[in-house]
CSV table of C-alpha atoms and ligand atoms in Angstrom, one decimal:
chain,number,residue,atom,x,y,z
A,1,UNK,CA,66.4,15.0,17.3
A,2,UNK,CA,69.6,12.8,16.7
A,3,UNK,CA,72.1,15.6,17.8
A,4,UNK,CA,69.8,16.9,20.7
A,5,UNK,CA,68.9,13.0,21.9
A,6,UNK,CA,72.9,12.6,22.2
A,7,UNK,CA,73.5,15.6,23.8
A,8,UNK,CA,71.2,14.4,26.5
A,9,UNK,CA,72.3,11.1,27.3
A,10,UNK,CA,76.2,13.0,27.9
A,11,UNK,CA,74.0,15.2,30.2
A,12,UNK,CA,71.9,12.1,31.7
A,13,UNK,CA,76.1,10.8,32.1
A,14,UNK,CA,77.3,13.6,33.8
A,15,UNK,CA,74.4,13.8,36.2
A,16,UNK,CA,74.6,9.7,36.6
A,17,UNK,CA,78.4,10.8,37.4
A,18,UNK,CA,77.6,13.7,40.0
A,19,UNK,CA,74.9,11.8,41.6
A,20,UNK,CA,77.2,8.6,42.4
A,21,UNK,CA,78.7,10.6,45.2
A,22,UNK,CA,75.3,10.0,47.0
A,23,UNK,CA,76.7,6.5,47.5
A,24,UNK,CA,79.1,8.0,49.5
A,25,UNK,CA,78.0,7.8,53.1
A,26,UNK,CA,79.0,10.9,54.7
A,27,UNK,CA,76.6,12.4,55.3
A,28,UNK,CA,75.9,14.3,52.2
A,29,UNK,CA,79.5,16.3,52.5
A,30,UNK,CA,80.5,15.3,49.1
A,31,UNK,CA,77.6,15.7,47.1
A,32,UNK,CA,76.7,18.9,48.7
A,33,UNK,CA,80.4,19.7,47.7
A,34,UNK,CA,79.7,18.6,44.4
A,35,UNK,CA,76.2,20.8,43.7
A,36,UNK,CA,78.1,23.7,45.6
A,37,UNK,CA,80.3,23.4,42.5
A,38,UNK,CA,77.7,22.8,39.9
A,39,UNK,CA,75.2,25.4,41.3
A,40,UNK,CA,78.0,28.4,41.4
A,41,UNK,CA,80.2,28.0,38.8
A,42,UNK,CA,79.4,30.3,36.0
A,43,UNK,CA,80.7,27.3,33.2
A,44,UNK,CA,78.2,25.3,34.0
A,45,UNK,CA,75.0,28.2,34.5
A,46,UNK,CA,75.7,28.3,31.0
A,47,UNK,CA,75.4,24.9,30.3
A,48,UNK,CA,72.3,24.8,32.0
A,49,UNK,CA,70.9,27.0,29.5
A,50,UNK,CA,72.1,24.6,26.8
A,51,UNK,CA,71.1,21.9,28.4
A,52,UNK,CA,67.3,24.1,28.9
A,53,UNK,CA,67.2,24.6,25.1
A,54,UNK,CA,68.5,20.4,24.2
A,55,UNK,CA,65.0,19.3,26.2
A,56,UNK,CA,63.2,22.0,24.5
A,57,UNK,CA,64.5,21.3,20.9
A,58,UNK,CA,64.2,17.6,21.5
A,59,UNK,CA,60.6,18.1,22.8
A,60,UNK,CA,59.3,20.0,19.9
A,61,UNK,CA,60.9,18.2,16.7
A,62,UNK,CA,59.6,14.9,18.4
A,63,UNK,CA,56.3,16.5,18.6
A,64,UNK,CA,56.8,17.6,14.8
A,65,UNK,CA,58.0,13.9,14.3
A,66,UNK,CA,54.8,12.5,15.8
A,67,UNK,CA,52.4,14.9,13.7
A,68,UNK,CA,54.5,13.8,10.6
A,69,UNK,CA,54.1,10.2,10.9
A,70,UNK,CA,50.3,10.5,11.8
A,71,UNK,CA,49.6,12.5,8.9
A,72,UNK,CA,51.5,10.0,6.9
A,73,UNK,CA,49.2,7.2,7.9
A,74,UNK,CA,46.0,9.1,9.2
A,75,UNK,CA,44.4,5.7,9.8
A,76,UNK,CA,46.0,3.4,12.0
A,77,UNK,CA,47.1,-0.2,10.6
A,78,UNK,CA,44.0,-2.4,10.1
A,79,UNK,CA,46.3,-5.1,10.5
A,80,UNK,CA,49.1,-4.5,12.9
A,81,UNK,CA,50.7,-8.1,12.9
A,82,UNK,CA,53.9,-7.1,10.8
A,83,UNK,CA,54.2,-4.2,13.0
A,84,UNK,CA,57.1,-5.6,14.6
A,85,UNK,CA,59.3,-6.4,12.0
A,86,UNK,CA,59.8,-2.8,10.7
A,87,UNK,CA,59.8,-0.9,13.7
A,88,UNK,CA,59.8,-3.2,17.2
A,89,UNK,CA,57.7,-2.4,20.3
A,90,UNK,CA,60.3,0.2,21.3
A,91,UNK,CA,60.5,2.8,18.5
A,92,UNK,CA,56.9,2.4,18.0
A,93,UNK,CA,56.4,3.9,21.4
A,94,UNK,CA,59.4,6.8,21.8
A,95,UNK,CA,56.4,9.6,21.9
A,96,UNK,CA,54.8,7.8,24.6
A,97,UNK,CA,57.8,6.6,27.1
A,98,UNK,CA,59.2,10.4,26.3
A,99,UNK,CA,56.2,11.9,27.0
A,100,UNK,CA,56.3,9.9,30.2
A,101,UNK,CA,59.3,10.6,31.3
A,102,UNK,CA,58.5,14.2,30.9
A,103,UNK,CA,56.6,14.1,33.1
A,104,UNK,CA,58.6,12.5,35.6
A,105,UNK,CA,61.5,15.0,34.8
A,106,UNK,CA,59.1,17.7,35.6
A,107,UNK,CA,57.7,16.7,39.1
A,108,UNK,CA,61.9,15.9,40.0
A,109,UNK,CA,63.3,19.2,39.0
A,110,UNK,CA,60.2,20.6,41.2
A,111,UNK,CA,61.2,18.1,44.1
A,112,UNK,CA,64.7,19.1,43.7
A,113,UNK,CA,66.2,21.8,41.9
A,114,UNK,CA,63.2,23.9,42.9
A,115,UNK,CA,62.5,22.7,46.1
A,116,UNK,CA,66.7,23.8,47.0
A,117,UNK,CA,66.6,27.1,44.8
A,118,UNK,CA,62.8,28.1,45.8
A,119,UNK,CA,61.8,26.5,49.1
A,120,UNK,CA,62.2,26.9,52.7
A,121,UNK,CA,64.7,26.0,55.1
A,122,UNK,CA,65.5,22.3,55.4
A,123,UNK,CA,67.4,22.2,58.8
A,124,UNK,CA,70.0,24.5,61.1
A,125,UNK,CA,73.5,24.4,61.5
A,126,UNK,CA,76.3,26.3,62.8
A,127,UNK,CA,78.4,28.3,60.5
A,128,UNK,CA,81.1,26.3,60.6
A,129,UNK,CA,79.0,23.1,59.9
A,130,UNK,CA,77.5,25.1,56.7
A,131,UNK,CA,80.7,25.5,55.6
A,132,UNK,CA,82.3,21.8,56.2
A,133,UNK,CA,78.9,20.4,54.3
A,134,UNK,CA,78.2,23.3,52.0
A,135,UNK,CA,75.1,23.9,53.7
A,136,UNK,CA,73.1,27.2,51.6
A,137,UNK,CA,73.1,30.0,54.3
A,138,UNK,CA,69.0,30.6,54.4
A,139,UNK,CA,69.0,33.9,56.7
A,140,UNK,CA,71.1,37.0,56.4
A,141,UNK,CA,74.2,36.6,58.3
A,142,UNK,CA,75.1,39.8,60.1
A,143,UNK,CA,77.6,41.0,62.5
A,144,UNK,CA,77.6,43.6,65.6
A,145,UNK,CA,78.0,46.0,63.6
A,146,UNK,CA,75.3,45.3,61.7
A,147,UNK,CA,77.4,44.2,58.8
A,148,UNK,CA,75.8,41.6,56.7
A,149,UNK,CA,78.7,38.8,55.8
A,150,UNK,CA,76.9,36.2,54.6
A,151,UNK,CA,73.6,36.8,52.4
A,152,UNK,CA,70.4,34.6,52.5
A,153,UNK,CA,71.2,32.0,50.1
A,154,UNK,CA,74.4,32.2,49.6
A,155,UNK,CA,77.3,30.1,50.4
A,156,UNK,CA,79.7,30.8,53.4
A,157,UNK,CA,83.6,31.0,52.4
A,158,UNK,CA,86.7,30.5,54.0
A,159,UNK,CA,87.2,34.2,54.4
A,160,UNK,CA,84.1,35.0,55.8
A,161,UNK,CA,83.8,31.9,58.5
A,162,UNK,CA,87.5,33.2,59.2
A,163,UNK,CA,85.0,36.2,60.2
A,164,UNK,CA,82.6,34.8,61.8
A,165,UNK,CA,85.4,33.1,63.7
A,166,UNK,CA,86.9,36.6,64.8
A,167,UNK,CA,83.5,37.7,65.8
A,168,UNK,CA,83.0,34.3,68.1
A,169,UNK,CA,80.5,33.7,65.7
A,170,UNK,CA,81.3,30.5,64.0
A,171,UNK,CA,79.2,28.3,66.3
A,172,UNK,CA,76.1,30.3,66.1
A,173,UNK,CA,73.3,27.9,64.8
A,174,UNK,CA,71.5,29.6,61.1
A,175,UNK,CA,69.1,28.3,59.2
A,176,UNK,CA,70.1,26.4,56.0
A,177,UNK,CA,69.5,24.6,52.7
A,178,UNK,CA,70.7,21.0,52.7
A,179,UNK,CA,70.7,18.8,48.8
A,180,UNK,CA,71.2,15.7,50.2
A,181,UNK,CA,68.8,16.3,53.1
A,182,UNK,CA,66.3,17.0,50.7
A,183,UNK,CA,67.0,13.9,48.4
A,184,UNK,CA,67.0,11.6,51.6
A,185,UNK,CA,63.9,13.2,53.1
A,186,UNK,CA,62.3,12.3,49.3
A,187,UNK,CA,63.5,8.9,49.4
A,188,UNK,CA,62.3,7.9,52.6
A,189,UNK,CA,58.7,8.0,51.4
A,190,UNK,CA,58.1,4.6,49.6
A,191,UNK,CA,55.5,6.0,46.7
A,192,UNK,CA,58.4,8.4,45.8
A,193,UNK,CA,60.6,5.7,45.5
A,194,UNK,CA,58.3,3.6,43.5
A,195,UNK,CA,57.6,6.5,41.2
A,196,UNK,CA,61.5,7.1,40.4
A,197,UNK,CA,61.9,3.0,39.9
A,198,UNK,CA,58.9,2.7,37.4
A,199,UNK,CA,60.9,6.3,35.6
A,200,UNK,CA,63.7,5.1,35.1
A,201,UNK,CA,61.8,1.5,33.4
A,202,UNK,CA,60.2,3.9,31.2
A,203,UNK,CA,63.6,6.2,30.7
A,204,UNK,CA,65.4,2.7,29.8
A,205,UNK,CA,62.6,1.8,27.2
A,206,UNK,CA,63.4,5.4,25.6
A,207,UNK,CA,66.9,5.1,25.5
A,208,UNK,CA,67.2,1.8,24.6
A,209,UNK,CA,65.5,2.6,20.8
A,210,UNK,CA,66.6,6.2,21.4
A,211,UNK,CA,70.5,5.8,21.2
A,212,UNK,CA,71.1,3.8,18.1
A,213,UNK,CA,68.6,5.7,16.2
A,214,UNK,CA,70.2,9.0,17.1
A,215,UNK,CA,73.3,7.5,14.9
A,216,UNK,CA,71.3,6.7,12.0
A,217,UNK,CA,69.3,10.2,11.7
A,218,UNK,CA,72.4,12.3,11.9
A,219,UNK,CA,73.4,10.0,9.0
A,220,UNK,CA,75.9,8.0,10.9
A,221,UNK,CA,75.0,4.8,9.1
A,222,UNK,CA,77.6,1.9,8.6
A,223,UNK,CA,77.4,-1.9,8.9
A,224,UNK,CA,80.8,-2.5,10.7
A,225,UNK,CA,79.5,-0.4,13.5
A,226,UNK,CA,75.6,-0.7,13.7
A,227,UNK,CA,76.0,-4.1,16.0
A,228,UNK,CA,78.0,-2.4,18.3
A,229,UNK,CA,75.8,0.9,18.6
A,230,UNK,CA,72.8,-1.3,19.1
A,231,UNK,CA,74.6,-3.6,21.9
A,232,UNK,CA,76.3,-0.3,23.3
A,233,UNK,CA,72.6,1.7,23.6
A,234,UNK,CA,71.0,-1.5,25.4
A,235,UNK,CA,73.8,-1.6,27.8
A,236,UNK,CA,73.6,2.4,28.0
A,237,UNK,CA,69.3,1.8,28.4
A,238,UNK,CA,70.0,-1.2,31.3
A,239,UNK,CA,73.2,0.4,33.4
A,240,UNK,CA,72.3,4.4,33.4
A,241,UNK,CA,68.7,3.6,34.3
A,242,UNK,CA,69.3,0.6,37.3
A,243,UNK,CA,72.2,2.8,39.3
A,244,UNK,CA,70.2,5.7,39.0
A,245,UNK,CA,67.0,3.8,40.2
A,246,UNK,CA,69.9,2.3,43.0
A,247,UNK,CA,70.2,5.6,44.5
A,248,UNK,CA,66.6,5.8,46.1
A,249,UNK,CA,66.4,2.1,47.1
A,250,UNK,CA,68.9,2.3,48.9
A,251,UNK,CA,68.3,5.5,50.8
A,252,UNK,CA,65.1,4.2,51.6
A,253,UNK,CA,66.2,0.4,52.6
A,254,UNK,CA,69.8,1.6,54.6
A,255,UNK,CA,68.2,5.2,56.1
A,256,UNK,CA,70.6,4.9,58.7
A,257,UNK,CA,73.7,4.5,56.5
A,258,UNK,CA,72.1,7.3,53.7
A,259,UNK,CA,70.9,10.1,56.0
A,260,UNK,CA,71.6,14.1,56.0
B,301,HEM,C1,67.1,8.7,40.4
B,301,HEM,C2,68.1,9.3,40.4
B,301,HEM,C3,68.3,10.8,40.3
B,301,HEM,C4,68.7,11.6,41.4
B,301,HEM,C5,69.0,11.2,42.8
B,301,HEM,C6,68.8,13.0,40.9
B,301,HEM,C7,69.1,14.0,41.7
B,301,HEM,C8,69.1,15.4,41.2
B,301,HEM,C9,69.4,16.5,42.0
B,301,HEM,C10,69.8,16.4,43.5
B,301,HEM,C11,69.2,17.6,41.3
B,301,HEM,C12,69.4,19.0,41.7
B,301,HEM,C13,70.9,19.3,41.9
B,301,HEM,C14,71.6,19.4,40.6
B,301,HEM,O1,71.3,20.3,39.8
B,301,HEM,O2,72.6,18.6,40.4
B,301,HEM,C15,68.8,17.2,40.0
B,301,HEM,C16,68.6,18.0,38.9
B,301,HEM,C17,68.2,17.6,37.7
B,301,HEM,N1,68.0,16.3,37.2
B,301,HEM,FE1,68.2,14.7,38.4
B,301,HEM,N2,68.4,13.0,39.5
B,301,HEM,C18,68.1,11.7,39.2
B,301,HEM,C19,67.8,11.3,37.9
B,301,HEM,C20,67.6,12.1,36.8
B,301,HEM,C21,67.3,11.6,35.5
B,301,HEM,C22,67.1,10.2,35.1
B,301,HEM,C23,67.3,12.7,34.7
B,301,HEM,C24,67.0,12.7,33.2
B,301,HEM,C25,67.2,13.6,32.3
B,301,HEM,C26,67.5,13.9,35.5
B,301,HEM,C27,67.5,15.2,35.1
B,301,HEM,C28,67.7,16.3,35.9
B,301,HEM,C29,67.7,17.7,35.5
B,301,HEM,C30,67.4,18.2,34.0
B,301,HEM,C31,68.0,18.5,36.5
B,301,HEM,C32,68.1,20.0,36.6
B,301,HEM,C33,69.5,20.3,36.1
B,301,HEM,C34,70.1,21.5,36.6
B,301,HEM,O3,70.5,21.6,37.7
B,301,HEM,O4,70.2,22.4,35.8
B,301,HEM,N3,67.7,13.5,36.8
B,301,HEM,N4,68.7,15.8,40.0
C-alpha cells in the first residue's frame, strides 16, 4: 500500500503540474497542447496502464487492510476515549476518505477523460484553428478526391493542414473535441464546483495520514527524519489539494478570463 500510495501522490504531482497550465488564460491553447502530448505519446499510454494497476493495487490491499483490522477487533471499542492517542482522527478514517474519494475520481474521469475520448462533439472550428488549439478532429476529413486526410478523432498535423492548405481547405469549419472547453463548461455549473471543493477536503484528509504512513510501512522508519515527513505530508495534504480545488473556483468566478 506504501509503495502504491507513493506512486500516486507523484502521479496526483504530475497531474497538479499539467493541470496548472489551465491558469494560463489563453484560451485553452496550452493545456490542449499539453493533453495533445499526454494523450498521444506512446511513453505515457503506458504509464497509464501503471498508473491503472497503482489505483487498482492500492484499492484492493486497502480493502485487505480493512478486513484485517476488523477481524482483529470484531467488536468495536466499548470505550473509544483513548482512541486518539494511538491512531488520530485521520488514520482512523483512510478507508472512509479513500473510499470517498473514489468515488469522486470515478464520476471525474467519466466527466473528463471519458466525456473527451467517448463523447460527442464539443464545438466547430476551422482546420487551422484545430490545429493552433489542438482541437480533436471529430468528423472524417476528406479531400476532392475523396481522400481521407484527417481521421475522426484524430489530431491534425503540420503536414496535413499544409494539405488542407493546398486544397483551400484550411478554413473549412469541422467539428471538434475541445479539453478545456469541456473543463470550463464543467466548472461553470456551481454544484460541480462545490463537489470538486468538498473532494479535494476529503483527498487532503487522506493524504495528510496517507503520506507519512507510506514511509513507515515500506520500513522507512528513522527519528531524524520522521518530523520532517510528517510536516512535509501536511504541507503536501494542504498545497496539492487548495490549487487543485483553485482551478474550478476560479473558472467559475472569472468565466470571462477562463473560457474555451
Ligand atoms: C480539480 C482539479 C482537477 C482537474 C481540473 C483535473 C482535470 C483532468 C483532466 C482534464 C483530465 C483528462 C485529461 C488528462 O488525462 O490529463 C483528467 C484525468 C484524470 N484525473 Fe484529473 N483533474 C483534477 C484533479 C484530479 C485529482 C485530485 C485526481 C486524483 C487522483 C485526478 C485523477 C485523474 C485521473 C486518474 C485521470 C485519468 C488519467 C489519464 O488520463 O490516464 N484528477 N483530470
Amino acid at each position: 500500500m506504501g509503495i502504491t500510495g507513493l506512486f500516486l501522490v507523484s502521479f496526483l504531482f504530475v497531474h497538479l503540474g499539467g493541470n496548472a497550465l489551465l491558469f494560463i488564460p489563453d484560451n485553452g491553447e496550452t493545456f490542449n497542447a499539453f493533453v495533445r502530448f499526454m494523450t498521444t505519446n506512446p511513453l505515457i499510454k503506458v504509464l497509464e496502464w501503471g498508473l491503472f494497476a497503482g489505483f487498482i493495487v492500492h484499492i484492493i490491499y486497502a480493502a485487505i487492510l480493512t478486513r484485517q483490522n476488523a477481524a482483529a477487533r470484531p467488536t468495536a471499542y466499548a470505550f473509544k476515549g483513548n482512541q486518539g492517542k494511538s491512531a488520530n482522527w485521520f488514520s482512523r478514517n483512510m478507508g472512509l476518505t479513500g473510499t470517498i474519494f473514489l468515488v469522486f475520481l470515478l464520476s471525474h474521469i467519466t466527466m473528463f477523460w471519458g466525456a473527451y475520448k467517448f463523447g460527442d462533439s464539443n464545438g466547430q472550428a476551422t482546420l487551422e484553428q484545430a490545429y493552433t488549439f489542438s482541437y480533436k478532429v471529430k468528423e472524417d476529413v476528406i479531400v476532392p478526391d475523396g481522400t481521407v486526410i484527417v481521421k475522426s478523432g484524430h489530431y491534425i498535423d503540420f503536414e496535413e493542414l499544409t494539405l488542407a492548405r493546398n486544397m483551400g481547405l484550411s478554413t473549412k469549419p469541422v467539428a471538434i473535441k475541445n479539453m478545456t472547453g469541456i473543463v470550463a463548461d464543467s466548472f461553470k455549473q456551481w454544484w460541480i464546483v462545490l463537489l470538486y471543493v468538498c473532494a479535494m477536503v476529503v483527498l487532503g484528509l487522506h493524504l495528510n495520514h496517507g503520506f507519512q504512513s507510506a514511509f513507515r510501512s515500506v520500513g522507512f522508519v528513522h527519528s531524524k527524519y520522521s518530523g520532517f515527513l510528517s510536516k512535509l505530508g501536511t504541507g503536501i495534504a494542504v498545497v496539492f489539494p487548495a490549487v487543485f480545488a483553485l482551478m474550478p473556483i476560479l473558472y467559475f468566478l472569472l468565466p470571462g478570463t477562463y473560457s474555451a
